PDB file of C-alpha atoms in Angstrom:
ATOM      1  CA  LEU A   1       0.000   0.000   0.000  1.00  0.00           C
ATOM      2  CA  ARG A   2       2.849   2.356   0.865  1.00  0.00           C
ATOM      3  CA  LEU A   3       4.561   1.773  -2.465  1.00  0.00           C
ATOM      4  CA  VAL A   4       1.355   2.266  -4.445  1.00  0.00           C
ATOM      5  CA  LEU A   5       0.651   5.517  -2.593  1.00  0.00           C
ATOM      6  CA  ALA A   6       4.225   6.637  -3.228  1.00  0.00           C
ATOM      7  CA  LYS A   7       3.549   6.187  -6.956  1.00  0.00           C
ATOM      8  CA  ARG A   8       0.364   8.282  -6.480  1.00  0.00           C
ATOM      9  CA  ASP A   9      -1.783   5.432  -7.865  1.00  0.00           C
ATOM     10  CA  PHE A  10      -4.809   6.091  -5.674  1.00  0.00           C
ATOM     11  CA  ILE A  11      -7.171   3.738  -7.500  1.00  0.00           C
ATOM     12  CA  ARG A  12      -4.927   0.738  -6.925  1.00  0.00           C
ATOM     13  CA  ALA A  13      -4.303   1.899  -3.350  1.00  0.00           C
ATOM     14  CA  SER A  14      -8.048   1.983  -2.754  1.00  0.00           C
ATOM     15  CA  ILE A  15      -8.391  -1.573  -4.036  1.00  0.00           C
ATOM     16  CA  LEU A  16      -5.501  -2.781  -1.874  1.00  0.00           C
ATOM     17  CA  SER A  17      -6.801  -1.041   1.245  1.00  0.00           C
ATOM     18  CA  ARG A  18     -10.106  -2.914   0.982  1.00  0.00           C
ATOM     19  CA  LYS A  19      -8.258  -6.245   0.958  1.00  0.00           C
ATOM     20  CA  VAL A  20      -6.942  -5.679   4.477  1.00  0.00           C
ATOM     21  CA  GLN A  21      -9.293  -6.989   7.150  1.00  0.00           C
ATOM     22  CA  LYS A  22      -9.306  -4.350   9.868  1.00  0.00           C
ATOM     23  CA  ARG A  23     -10.396  -6.865  12.530  1.00  0.00           C
ATOM     24  CA  VAL A  24      -7.059  -8.663  12.122  1.00  0.00           C
ATOM     25  CA  LEU A  25      -5.230  -5.422  12.933  1.00  0.00           C
ATOM     26  CA  ASP A  26      -7.059  -5.152  16.280  1.00  0.00           C
ATOM     27  CA  GLU A  27      -4.772  -7.755  17.832  1.00  0.00           C
ATOM     28  CA  PRO A  28      -2.429  -6.199  20.428  1.00  0.00           C
ATOM     29  CA  ALA A  29       0.671  -7.658  18.766  1.00  0.00           C
ATOM     30  CA  LEU A  30      -0.153  -5.842  15.518  1.00  0.00           C
ATOM     31  CA  GLU A  31      -0.704  -2.389  16.988  1.00  0.00           C
ATOM     32  CA  ASP A  32       2.283  -0.894  15.174  1.00  0.00           C
ATOM     33  CA  LEU A  33       0.988  -2.228  11.845  1.00  0.00           C
ATOM     34  CA  LYS A  34      -2.469  -0.897  12.635  1.00  0.00           C
ATOM     35  CA  ILE A  35      -1.106   2.614  13.196  1.00  0.00           C
ATOM     36  CA  ARG A  36       0.983   2.472  10.000  1.00  0.00           C
ATOM     37  CA  PHE A  37      -1.955   1.138   7.973  1.00  0.00           C
ATOM     38  CA  HIS A  38      -4.309   3.853   9.183  1.00  0.00           C
ATOM     39  CA  ARG A  39      -1.702   6.550   8.521  1.00  0.00           C
ATOM     40  CA  LEU A  40      -1.485   5.310   4.927  1.00  0.00           C
ATOM     41  CA  LEU A  41      -5.272   5.120   4.758  1.00  0.00           C
ATOM     42  CA  LEU A  42      -5.408   8.755   5.878  1.00  0.00           C
ATOM     43  CA  THR A  43      -3.313   9.717   2.846  1.00  0.00           C
ATOM     44  CA  LEU A  44      -5.720   7.874   0.571  1.00  0.00           C
ATOM     45  CA  THR A  45      -8.923   9.183   2.171  1.00  0.00           C
ATOM     46  CA  GLU A  46      -7.616  12.744   2.217  1.00  0.00           C
ATOM     47  CA  TYR A  47      -7.004  12.467  -1.522  1.00  0.00           C
ATOM     48  CA  GLU A  48     -10.525  11.057  -1.987  1.00  0.00           C
ATOM     49  CA  LYS A  49     -11.882  13.810   0.295  1.00  0.00           C
ATOM     50  CA  ASP A  50     -13.764  11.252   2.392  1.00  0.00           C
ATOM     51  CA  ALA A  51     -14.059  12.972   5.774  1.00  0.00           C
ATOM     52  CA  LEU A  52     -15.928  10.122   7.486  1.00  0.00           C
ATOM     53  CA  GLU A  53     -13.242   7.576   6.613  1.00  0.00           C
ATOM     54  CA  MET A  54     -10.587  10.067   7.731  1.00  0.00           C
ATOM     55  CA  ALA A  55     -12.386  10.336  11.078  1.00  0.00           C
ATOM     56  CA  ARG A  56     -12.581   6.549  11.388  1.00  0.00           C
ATOM     57  CA  SER A  57      -8.845   6.239  10.748  1.00  0.00           C
ATOM     58  CA  HIS A  58      -8.045   8.894  13.350  1.00  0.00           C
ATOM     59  CA  LEU A  59     -10.352   7.145  15.832  1.00  0.00           C
ATOM     60  CA  ALA A  60      -8.685   3.794  15.112  1.00  0.00           C
ATOM     61  CA  ILE A  61      -5.260   5.320  15.751  1.00  0.00           C
ATOM     62  CA  ALA A  62      -6.498   7.053  18.912  1.00  0.00           C
ATOM     63  CA  GLY A  63      -7.914   3.732  20.131  1.00  0.00           C
ATOM     64  CA  CYS A  64      -4.499   2.071  20.146  1.00  0.00           C
ATOM     65  CA  LYS A  65      -3.087   1.379  23.599  1.00  0.00           C
ATOM     66  CA  SER A  66       0.093   3.390  22.985  1.00  0.00           C
ATOM     67  CA  TYR A  67      -2.075   6.425  22.161  1.00  0.00           C
ATOM     68  CA  THR A  68      -4.633   6.007  24.952  1.00  0.00           C
ATOM     69  CA  ASP A  69      -1.829   5.795  27.517  1.00  0.00           C
ATOM     70  CA  ASP A  70      -0.158   8.987  26.270  1.00  0.00           C
ATOM     71  CA  LEU A  71      -2.472  12.023  26.164  1.00  0.00           C
ATOM     72  CA  SER A  72       0.059  14.056  24.183  1.00  0.00           C
ATOM     73  CA  GLN A  73      -0.492  11.633  21.280  1.00  0.00           C
ATOM     74  CA  TRP A  74      -4.188  10.916  21.914  1.00  0.00           C
ATOM     75  CA  ILE A  75      -5.421  14.526  21.999  1.00  0.00           C
ATOM     76  CA  PRO A  76      -4.292  15.496  18.441  1.00  0.00           C
ATOM     77  CA  GLU A  77      -5.848  12.316  17.010  1.00  0.00           C
ATOM     78  CA  ILE A  78      -9.188  12.947  18.725  1.00  0.00           C
ATOM     79  CA  CYS A  79      -9.075  16.595  17.634  1.00  0.00           C
ATOM     80  CA  GLN A  80      -8.549  15.515  14.027  1.00  0.00           C
ATOM     81  CA  ALA A  81     -11.321  12.918  14.321  1.00  0.00           C
ATOM     82  CA  SER A  82     -13.689  15.549  15.728  1.00  0.00           C
ATOM     83  CA  LEU A  83     -12.923  17.940  12.905  1.00  0.00           C
ATOM     84  CA  CYS A  84     -13.340  15.220  10.266  1.00  0.00           C
ATOM     85  CA  LEU A  85     -16.670  14.193  11.783  1.00  0.00           C
ATOM     86  CA  ALA A  86     -17.830  17.788  11.525  1.00  0.00           C
ATOM     87  CA  LEU A  87     -16.754  17.830   7.865  1.00  0.00           C
ATOM     88  CA  ALA A  88     -18.479  14.543   7.020  1.00  0.00           C
ATOM     89  CA  PRO A  89     -21.930  14.549   5.419  1.00  0.00           C
ATOM     90  CA  LYS A  90     -24.757  13.986   7.892  1.00  0.00           C
ATOM     91  CA  ASP A  91     -25.955  10.380   7.965  1.00  0.00           C
ATOM     92  CA  SER A  92     -26.486   7.630  10.518  1.00  0.00           C
ATOM     93  CA  HIS A  93     -22.818   6.565  10.482  1.00  0.00           C
ATOM     94  CA  GLN A  94     -21.595  10.110  11.063  1.00  0.00           C
ATOM     95  CA  SER A  95     -24.132  10.647  13.849  1.00  0.00           C
ATOM     96  CA  SER A  96     -23.226   7.441  15.659  1.00  0.00           C
ATOM     97  CA  GLU A  97     -19.494   8.199  15.456  1.00  0.00           C
ATOM     98  CA  MET A  98     -20.121  11.729  16.718  1.00  0.00           C
ATOM     99  CA  VAL A  99     -22.116  10.422  19.703  1.00  0.00           C
ATOM    100  CA  ARG A 100     -19.387   7.869  20.441  1.00  0.00           C
ATOM    101  CA  VAL A 101     -16.700  10.571  20.433  1.00  0.00           C
ATOM    102  CA  ARG A 102     -18.747  12.984  22.544  1.00  0.00           C
ATOM    103  CA  GLN A 103     -19.410  10.297  25.184  1.00  0.00           C
ATOM    104  CA  ASN A 104     -15.714   9.672  25.730  1.00  0.00           C
ATOM    105  CA  PRO A 105     -14.868  10.749  29.306  1.00  0.00           C
ATOM    106  CA  ASP A 106     -11.530  12.229  28.193  1.00  0.00           C
ATOM    107  CA  MET A 107     -13.203  14.719  25.822  1.00  0.00           C
ATOM    108  CA  ALA A 108     -12.866  17.404  28.493  1.00  0.00           C
ATOM    109  CA  LYS A 109      -9.105  17.322  27.890  1.00  0.00           C
ATOM    110  CA  ILE A 110      -9.227  18.392  24.238  1.00  0.00           C
ATOM    111  CA  PRO A 111      -9.318  22.067  23.185  1.00  0.00           C
ATOM    112  CA  ALA A 112     -12.678  23.815  23.559  1.00  0.00           C
ATOM    113  CA  PHE A 113     -13.022  24.444  19.807  1.00  0.00           C
ATOM    114  CA  TYR A 114     -13.426  20.748  19.005  1.00  0.00           C
ATOM    115  CA  GLN A 115     -15.814  20.148  21.901  1.00  0.00           C
ATOM    116  CA  LYS A 116     -17.893  23.151  20.892  1.00  0.00           C
ATOM    117  CA  LEU A 117     -17.884  22.167  17.209  1.00  0.00           C
ATOM    118  CA  LEU A 118     -19.266  18.703  17.925  1.00  0.00           C
ATOM    119  CA  GLU A 119     -21.756  20.143  20.395  1.00  0.00           C
ATOM    120  CA  ARG A 120     -23.012  22.755  17.931  1.00  0.00           C
ATOM    121  CA  LEU A 121     -23.480  20.227  15.138  1.00  0.00           C
ATOM    122  CA  SER A 122     -25.199  17.612  17.287  1.00  0.00           C
ATOM    123  CA  THR A 123     -27.698  19.857  19.089  1.00  0.00           C
ATOM    124  CA  GLU A 124     -30.885  21.234  17.586  1.00  0.00           C
ATOM    125  CA  GLU A 125     -29.750  24.861  17.644  1.00  0.00           C
ATOM    126  CA  ILE A 126     -28.689  27.186  14.862  1.00  0.00           C
ATOM    127  CA  CYS A 127     -24.912  27.569  14.480  1.00  0.00           C
ATOM    128  CA  PRO A 128     -23.390  30.970  13.780  1.00  0.00           C
ATOM    129  CA  TRP A 129     -21.091  31.421  10.806  1.00  0.00           C
ATOM    130  CA  PRO A 130     -18.215  32.131  10.907  1.00  0.00           C
ATOM    131  CA  LEU A 131     -17.705  29.980  13.963  1.00  0.00           C
ATOM    132  CA  PRO A 132     -16.310  32.204  16.739  1.00  0.00           C
ATOM    133  CA  GLU A 133     -13.848  29.520  17.854  1.00  0.00           C
ATOM    134  CA  VAL A 134     -12.095  29.130  14.478  1.00  0.00           C
ATOM    135  CA  GLN A 135      -9.646  31.965  15.168  1.00  0.00           C
ATOM    136  CA  SER A 136      -8.537  30.263  18.407  1.00  0.00           C
ATOM    137  CA  VAL A 137      -7.216  27.220  16.493  1.00  0.00           C
ATOM    138  CA  SER A 138      -5.770  28.925  13.428  1.00  0.00           C
ATOM    139  CA  GLY A 139      -2.203  28.124  14.547  1.00  0.00           C
ATOM    140  CA  ASP A 140      -3.022  24.659  15.858  1.00  0.00           C
ATOM    141  CA  ASN A 141      -1.366  21.854  13.870  1.00  0.00           C
ATOM    142  CA  SER A 142      -4.324  19.524  14.410  1.00  0.00           C
ATOM    143  CA  ALA A 143      -6.560  22.020  12.578  1.00  0.00           C
ATOM    144  CA  TYR A 144      -4.481  21.995   9.394  1.00  0.00           C
ATOM    145  CA  LEU A 145      -7.591  21.039   7.396  1.00  0.00           C
ATOM    146  CA  LEU A 146      -9.136  24.430   8.167  1.00  0.00           C
ATOM    147  CA  ARG A 147      -6.246  26.109   6.355  1.00  0.00           C
ATOM    148  CA  ILE A 148      -7.237  24.295   3.151  1.00  0.00           C
ATOM    149  CA  GLU A 149      -9.897  26.201   1.237  1.00  0.00           C
ATOM    150  CA  TYR A 150     -11.843  23.084   0.186  1.00  0.00           C
ATOM    151  CA  TRP A 151     -12.287  21.897   3.772  1.00  0.00           C
ATOM    152  CA  MET A 152     -13.184  25.365   5.037  1.00  0.00           C
ATOM    153  CA  LYS A 153     -15.889  25.594   2.369  1.00  0.00           C
ATOM    154  CA  THR A 154     -17.056  22.103   3.313  1.00  0.00           C
ATOM    155  CA  LEU A 155     -17.310  23.130   6.967  1.00  0.00           C
ATOM    156  CA  HIS A 156     -19.366  26.149   5.918  1.00  0.00           C
ATOM    157  CA  ASP A 157     -21.637  23.858   3.875  1.00  0.00           C
ATOM    158  CA  ARG A 158     -22.061  21.489   6.860  1.00  0.00           C
ATOM    159  CA  VAL A 159     -22.999  24.379   9.145  1.00  0.00           C
ATOM    160  CA  VAL A 160     -25.522  25.667   6.592  1.00  0.00           C
ATOM    161  CA  GLU A 161     -26.976  22.154   6.152  1.00  0.00           C
ATOM    162  CA  HIS A 162     -27.262  21.820   9.925  1.00  0.00           C
ATOM    163  CA  ASN A 163     -29.043  25.169  10.170  1.00  0.00           C
ATOM    164  CA  VAL A 164     -31.473  24.203   7.396  1.00  0.00           C
ATOM    165  CA  ARG A 165     -32.260  20.923   9.205  1.00  0.00           C
ATOM    166  CA  VAL A 166     -32.905  22.814  12.444  1.00  0.00           C
ATOM    167  CA  VAL A 167     -35.133  25.416  10.791  1.00  0.00           C
ATOM    168  CA  SER A 168     -37.046  22.773   8.820  1.00  0.00           C
ATOM    169  CA  LYS A 169     -38.186  21.162  12.081  1.00  0.00           C
ATOM    170  CA  TYR A 170     -40.156  24.296  12.884  1.00  0.00           C
ATOM    171  CA  TYR A 171     -41.988  24.501   9.565  1.00  0.00           C
TER     172      TYR A 171
END
């Protein structure tokens, strides 16, 4: 997979990534391979602009024992997962992942922007745009996606979609 991605052959990389059974990587002895695989999968899903799969990869990495034991590694992964969940189109998979992330007891340890973002998009209240918290994370490395115009526009679209869903419940 690494070699195919190095050649920038994303179609073949996509085919190869589906051949790997992710349940096999959940074994404790294969944790290093799991982290490497999901890092490579992040490269592929970022190219495909699949925010939900990006979030799942970040959550899989954050779920590894070496990351859960070390908050300095866990927090950036959960921040990235939170941001990717906010960027993902609204559906049942996105909603269930968002609930799972928000119920994590360690969520209080991540920066307020990510907590607030998930809270705003999961409650039935209208979100302001631009989000007031965006300026607080502009220099944060885990918010690198917000410095890319495509993802910033996608976040704006997700906020607008959320607001339309909220307003439609009243009419």
